[in-house]
PDB file of C-alpha atoms in Angstrom:
ATOM      1  CA  LEU A  24     146.768 100.843 122.224  1.00 83.00           C
ATOM      2  CA  LEU A  25     146.256  97.309 120.955  1.00 85.00           C
ATOM      3  CA  ILE A  26     143.872  96.534 123.829  1.00 85.00           C
ATOM      4  CA  VAL A  27     141.878  99.715 123.147  1.00 83.00           C
ATOM      5  CA  PHE A  28     141.721  98.834 119.440  1.00 82.00           C
ATOM      6  CA  ILE A  29     140.451  95.316 120.157  1.00 83.00           C
ATOM      7  CA  LEU A  30     137.894  96.463 122.753  1.00 82.00           C
ATOM      8  CA  HIS A  31     136.585  99.277 120.522  1.00 79.00           C
ATOM      9  CA  ASN A  32     136.297  97.214 117.343  1.00 78.00           C
ATOM     10  CA  PHE A  33     135.221  93.824 118.672  1.00 81.00           C
ATOM     11  CA  VAL A  34     133.777  94.111 122.206  1.00 84.00           C
ATOM     12  CA  PHE A  35     132.182  97.455 123.168  1.00 85.00           C
ATOM     13  CA  GLN A  36     131.688 100.899 121.682  1.00 88.00           C
ATOM     14  CA  ALA A  37     130.170 104.094 123.066  1.00 88.00           C
ATOM     15  CA  TYR A  38     127.564 106.134 121.174  1.00 89.00           C
ATOM     16  CA  HIS A  39     125.715 109.396 121.684  1.00 87.00           C
ATOM     17  CA  VAL A  40     122.058 109.339 120.684  1.00 90.00           C
ATOM     18  CA  ASP A  41     120.954 112.052 118.267  1.00 91.00           C
ATOM     19  CA  GLY A  42     117.262 112.200 117.479  1.00 89.00           C
ATOM     20  CA  SER A  43     113.904 111.167 118.868  1.00 88.00           C
ATOM     21  CA  SER A  44     113.157 107.922 116.991  1.00 90.00           C
ATOM     22  CA  MET A  45     113.614 105.844 120.160  1.00 89.00           C
ATOM     23  CA  SER A  46     111.701 108.194 122.452  1.00 87.00           C
ATOM     24  CA  PRO A  47     110.775 107.654 125.264  1.00 87.00           C
ATOM     25  CA  THR A  48     113.382 104.865 125.690  1.00 86.00           C
ATOM     26  CA  LEU A  49     116.289 107.023 124.503  1.00 88.00           C
ATOM     27  CA  ALA A  50     116.654 110.751 123.932  1.00 87.00           C
ATOM     28  CA  THR A  51     119.090 113.084 122.222  1.00 90.00           C
ATOM     29  CA  SER A  52     122.387 113.303 124.150  1.00 89.00           C
ATOM     30  CA  ASP A  53     121.943 109.957 125.907  1.00 90.00           C
ATOM     31  CA  TYR A  54     125.307 108.207 126.111  1.00 89.00           C
ATOM     32  CA  MET A  55     125.204 104.459 125.705  1.00 90.00           C
ATOM     33  CA  ILE A  56     127.425 101.417 125.462  1.00 90.00           C
ATOM     34  CA  VAL A  57     126.875  98.935 122.638  1.00 91.00           C
ATOM     35  CA  SER A  58     128.064  95.344 122.865  1.00 91.00           C
ATOM     36  CA  LYS A  59     129.707  93.917 119.754  1.00 91.00           C
ATOM     37  CA  VAL A  60     130.434  90.533 121.360  1.00 90.00           C
ATOM     38  CA  GLU A  61     127.614  88.531 119.723  1.00 89.00           C
ATOM     39  CA  ASN A  62     128.304  90.118 116.345  1.00 89.00           C
ATOM     40  CA  THR A  63     132.044  89.399 116.616  1.00 89.00           C
ATOM     41  CA  ILE A  64     131.428  85.748 117.565  1.00 90.00           C
ATOM     42  CA  ALA A  65     128.981  85.334 114.681  1.00 90.00           C
ATOM     43  CA  LYS A  66     131.526  86.722 112.210  1.00 89.00           C
ATOM     44  CA  LEU A  67     134.294  84.502 113.589  1.00 90.00           C
ATOM     45  CA  THR A  68     132.084  81.425 113.171  1.00 92.00           C
ATOM     46  CA  GLY A  69     130.852  82.456 109.712  1.00 90.00           C
ATOM     47  CA  LYS A  70     127.256  82.980 110.819  1.00 91.00           C
ATOM     48  CA  ASN A  71     124.815  85.884 110.610  1.00 91.00           C
ATOM     49  CA  TYR A  72     124.325  87.840 113.824  1.00 92.00           C
ATOM     50  CA  ILE A  73     120.595  87.845 114.483  1.00 94.00           C
ATOM     51  CA  PRO A  74     119.708  89.775 117.647  1.00 94.00           C
ATOM     52  CA  ARG A  75     116.821  88.733 119.865  1.00 91.00           C
ATOM     53  CA  ARG A  76     113.375  90.285 119.553  1.00 91.00           C
ATOM     54  CA  HIS A  77     113.062  93.534 121.544  1.00 90.00           C
ATOM     55  CA  GLN A  78     116.815  94.166 121.578  1.00 92.00           C
ATOM     56  CA  VAL A  79     117.800  97.727 120.761  1.00 93.00           C
ATOM     57  CA  VAL A  80     120.441  97.603 118.021  1.00 94.00           C
ATOM     58  CA  VAL A  81     122.826 100.098 116.478  1.00 94.00           C
ATOM     59  CA  PHE A  82     123.480  99.673 112.765  1.00 95.00           C
ATOM     60  CA  SER A  83     124.636 101.362 109.607  1.00 94.00           C
ATOM     61  CA  TYR A  84     121.673 102.407 107.464  1.00 96.00           C
ATOM     62  CA  PRO A  85     121.524  99.981 104.501  1.00 95.00           C
ATOM     63  CA  ASN A  86     120.974 102.736 101.896  1.00 95.00           C
ATOM     64  CA  ASP A  87     123.786 104.960 103.234  1.00 95.00           C
ATOM     65  CA  PRO A  88     126.264 103.099 105.486  1.00 93.00           C
ATOM     66  CA  SER A  89     127.776 106.402 106.661  1.00 93.00           C
ATOM     67  CA  LEU A  90     124.599 106.959 108.735  1.00 94.00           C
ATOM     68  CA  ILE A  91     124.274 105.150 112.065  1.00 94.00           C
ATOM     69  CA  PHE A  92     120.755 104.366 113.351  1.00 95.00           C
ATOM     70  CA  ILE A  93     119.331 102.831 116.498  1.00 94.00           C
ATOM     71  CA  LYS A  94     116.048 100.867 116.529  1.00 94.00           C
ATOM     72  CA  ARG A  95     114.264  97.962 118.258  1.00 93.00           C
ATOM     73  CA  VAL A  96     114.153  94.468 116.708  1.00 94.00           C
ATOM     74  CA  THR A  97     110.522  93.486 116.125  1.00 93.00           C
ATOM     75  CA  ALA A  98     110.532  90.525 113.714  1.00 95.00           C
ATOM     76  CA  LEU A  99     113.105  87.819 112.980  1.00 96.00           C
ATOM     77  CA  PRO A 100     114.098  85.851 109.854  1.00 97.00           C
ATOM     78  CA  GLY A 101     111.298  83.734 108.421  1.00 97.00           C
ATOM     79  CA  GLU A 102     108.567  85.596 110.270  1.00 97.00           C
ATOM     80  CA  ARG A 103     105.748  87.401 108.525  1.00 97.00           C
ATOM     81  CA  VAL A 104     105.288  90.957 109.736  1.00 97.00           C
ATOM     82  CA  VAL A 105     102.085  92.881 109.117  1.00 96.00           C
ATOM     83  CA  VAL A 106     101.624  96.562 109.887  1.00 94.00           C
ATOM     84  CA  LYS A 107      97.968  97.462 109.502  1.00 93.00           C
ATOM     85  CA  ASN A 108      95.269  99.390 111.327  1.00 90.00           C
ATOM     86  CA  GLY A 109      97.786 100.916 113.721  1.00 88.00           C
ATOM     87  CA  THR A 110      99.359  97.697 114.976  1.00 89.00           C
ATOM     88  CA  ILE A 111     102.247  95.375 114.226  1.00 92.00           C
ATOM     89  CA  THR A 112     101.459  91.661 114.107  1.00 94.00           C
ATOM     90  CA  VAL A 113     104.097  88.965 113.734  1.00 95.00           C
ATOM     91  CA  TYR A 114     103.289  85.463 112.465  1.00 97.00           C
ATOM     92  CA  ASN A 115     105.606  82.498 112.974  1.00 95.00           C
ATOM     93  CA  SER A 116     105.436  78.741 113.597  1.00 94.00           C
ATOM     94  CA  GLU A 117     104.905  79.247 117.348  1.00 93.00           C
ATOM     95  CA  HIS A 118     102.142  81.801 116.750  1.00 94.00           C
ATOM     96  CA  PRO A 119     100.418  80.982 113.440  1.00 95.00           C
ATOM     97  CA  GLU A 120      97.515  83.220 114.488  1.00 95.00           C
ATOM     98  CA  GLY A 121      99.951  86.099 115.061  1.00 94.00           C
ATOM     99  CA  PHE A 122     100.991  88.106 118.102  1.00 92.00           C
ATOM    100  CA  SER A 123     101.839  91.692 118.925  1.00 90.00           C
ATOM    101  CA  PRO A 124     105.567  92.190 119.556  1.00 89.00           C
ATOM    102  CA  ASP A 125     104.679  95.418 121.367  1.00 84.00           C
ATOM    103  CA  ASP A 126     104.396  93.877 124.800  1.00 71.00           C
ATOM    104  CA  ASN A 127     104.819  95.750 128.057  1.00 67.00           C
ATOM    105  CA  SER A 128     108.611  95.296 128.287  1.00 67.00           C
ATOM    106  CA  PHE A 129     109.184  98.784 126.878  1.00 73.00           C
ATOM    107  CA  GLU A 130     107.320 102.060 126.519  1.00 74.00           C
ATOM    108  CA  ARG A 131     106.352 103.548 123.171  1.00 76.00           C
ATOM    109  CA  ALA A 132     105.678 107.188 122.343  1.00 73.00           C
ATOM    110  CA  ALA A 133     102.330 106.251 120.782  1.00 76.00           C
ATOM    111  CA  THR A 134     100.036 103.249 120.817  1.00 77.00           C
ATOM    112  CA  TYR A 135      99.252 103.670 117.119  1.00 81.00           C
ATOM    113  CA  THR A 136     101.849 102.423 114.607  1.00 86.00           C
ATOM    114  CA  GLU A 137     101.643 104.024 111.171  1.00 85.00           C
ATOM    115  CA  GLY A 138     102.124 101.987 108.037  1.00 87.00           C
ATOM    116  CA  ASP A 139     100.703  99.378 105.725  1.00 91.00           C
ATOM    117  CA  LEU A 140     103.006  96.417 105.182  1.00 94.00           C
ATOM    118  CA  ASP A 141     102.806  92.643 104.782  1.00 96.00           C
ATOM    119  CA  GLU A 142     106.177  90.946 104.240  1.00 96.00           C
ATOM    120  CA  VAL A 143     108.222  87.947 105.298  1.00 97.00           C
ATOM    121  CA  VAL A 144     111.601  88.756 106.841  1.00 97.00           C
ATOM    122  CA  PRO A 145     114.287  87.108 104.680  1.00 97.00           C
ATOM    123  CA  GLU A 146     117.055  84.961 106.128  1.00 96.00           C
ATOM    124  CA  GLY A 147     119.921  87.079 107.412  1.00 94.00           C
ATOM    125  CA  SER A 148     117.713  90.108 108.123  1.00 97.00           C
ATOM    126  CA  VAL A 149     115.481  91.556 110.843  1.00 97.00           C
ATOM    127  CA  PHE A 150     112.599  94.037 110.938  1.00 97.00           C
ATOM    128  CA  VAL A 151     113.328  97.067 113.140  1.00 96.00           C
ATOM    129  CA  VAL A 152     111.220 100.011 114.301  1.00 94.00           C
ATOM    130  CA  GLY A 153     111.736 102.970 116.590  1.00 92.00           C
ATOM    131  CA  ASP A 154     109.812 103.298 119.834  1.00 90.00           C
ATOM    132  CA  ASN A 155     108.544 106.708 118.660  1.00 90.00           C
ATOM    133  CA  ARG A 156     105.592 105.654 116.510  1.00 85.00           C
ATOM    134  CA  LEU A 157     104.123 109.157 116.217  1.00 84.00           C
ATOM    135  CA  PRO A 158     103.752 110.434 112.622  1.00 85.00           C
ATOM    136  CA  SER A 159     107.282 110.984 111.248  1.00 85.00           C
ATOM    137  CA  GLY A 160     108.651 109.794 114.608  1.00 89.00           C
ATOM    138  CA  SER A 161     110.933 107.077 113.266  1.00 91.00           C
ATOM    139  CA  PHE A 162     112.446 106.295 109.870  1.00 93.00           C
ATOM    140  CA  ASP A 163     112.672 102.496 110.009  1.00 94.00           C
ATOM    141  CA  SER A 164     111.896  99.155 108.326  1.00 95.00           C
ATOM    142  CA  ARG A 165     108.327 100.272 107.688  1.00 94.00           C
ATOM    143  CA  GLU A 166     109.739 102.701 105.107  1.00 93.00           C
ATOM    144  CA  TRP A 167     113.071 101.347 103.870  1.00 95.00           C
ATOM    145  CA  GLY A 168     112.672  97.592 104.359  1.00 95.00           C
ATOM    146  CA  MET A 169     114.426  94.832 106.242  1.00 97.00           C
ATOM    147  CA  LEU A 170     117.750  95.327 107.994  1.00 97.00           C
ATOM    148  CA  PRO A 171     120.476  92.944 106.760  1.00 97.00           C
ATOM    149  CA  SER A 172     122.452  91.462 109.643  1.00 95.00           C
ATOM    150  CA  LYS A 173     125.720  92.564 108.010  1.00 94.00           C
ATOM    151  CA  ASN A 174     124.744  96.178 108.829  1.00 95.00           C
ATOM    152  CA  ILE A 175     124.274  95.542 112.562  1.00 95.00           C
ATOM    153  CA  ILE A 176     127.076  96.931 114.717  1.00 94.00           C
ATOM    154  CA  GLY A 177     125.815  95.640 118.058  1.00 92.00           C
ATOM    155  CA  ASN A 178     123.116  95.796 120.683  1.00 92.00           C
ATOM    156  CA  SER A 179     122.645  98.395 123.396  1.00 90.00           C
ATOM    157  CA  VAL A 180     123.537  97.157 126.848  1.00 86.00           C
ATOM    158  CA  ILE A 181     123.852 100.249 129.067  1.00 78.00           C
ATOM    159  CA  ARG A 182     122.669 103.847 129.025  1.00 81.00           C
ATOM    160  CA  LEU A 183     125.300 105.680 131.067  1.00 77.00           C
ATOM    161  CA  LEU A 184     124.100 109.254 130.740  1.00 79.00           C
ATOM    162  CA  PRO A 185     122.165 111.070 131.890  1.00 76.00           C
ATOM    163  CA  LEU A 186     122.920 109.653 135.323  1.00 73.00           C
ATOM    164  CA  ASP A 187     119.281 109.726 136.393  1.00 76.00           C
ATOM    165  CA  GLY A 188     118.476 107.619 133.321  1.00 73.00           C
ATOM    166  CA  PHE A 189     121.110 104.932 133.895  1.00 75.00           C
ATOM    167  CA  ARG A 190     119.782 101.519 132.899  1.00 73.00           C
ATOM    168  CA  PHE A 191     120.745  98.110 131.579  1.00 73.00           C
ATOM    169  CA  PHE A 192     119.044  97.114 128.319  1.00 76.00           C
ATOM    170  CA  SER A 193     119.648  93.389 128.448  1.00 62.00           C
ATOM    171  CA  ALA A 194     121.692  90.736 130.132  1.00 46.00           C
ATOM    172  CA  LEU A 195     125.040  89.797 128.678  1.00 42.00           C
ATOM    173  CA  PRO A 196     124.612  87.516 125.679  1.00 42.00           C
ATOM    174  CA  LYS A 197     124.373  83.756 125.811  1.00 41.00           C
ATOM    175  CA  VAL A 198     127.221  82.493 123.691  1.00 38.00           C
ATOM    176  CA  GLU A 199     126.885  79.220 121.807  1.00 38.00           C
ATOM    177  CA  ILE A 200     129.997  77.901 120.122  1.00 35.00           C
TER     178      ILE A 200
END
């Protein structure tokens, strides 16, 4: 029981997807495994867990922690994120002219992203959006603001079910101590 407790609370946790905000990447009834390893290490070292851009994260909704959401990380701390004219543009020191975080590494439900926003992501937070960018497709940072790292549970690593949709989301984390 102790091993199960440790694994469930600090290493991995299973989740069922409910909703279409991450469509077409994830669908209702998909069963996935979320890694808590990076988050656990960050907490043990007294740091904020900041996932990498494009990672799919599971988190407690900042305005009601009893709700669990899943979204894709689009902008990181210190970056300026602009949602305008149907696109997301991120500005940082490497790309002062801005770049689109919507590259071809994942599929979106729509090429047009609703919203009108121009904000800098504060330290200890990230900007997250769903892959379903259709009108009312995803309730995310475009509407309720930045996601504080303290609300992040972990990042998706495997979709187990349905079997024909089995996939790995990312490699195991690089751990720096």
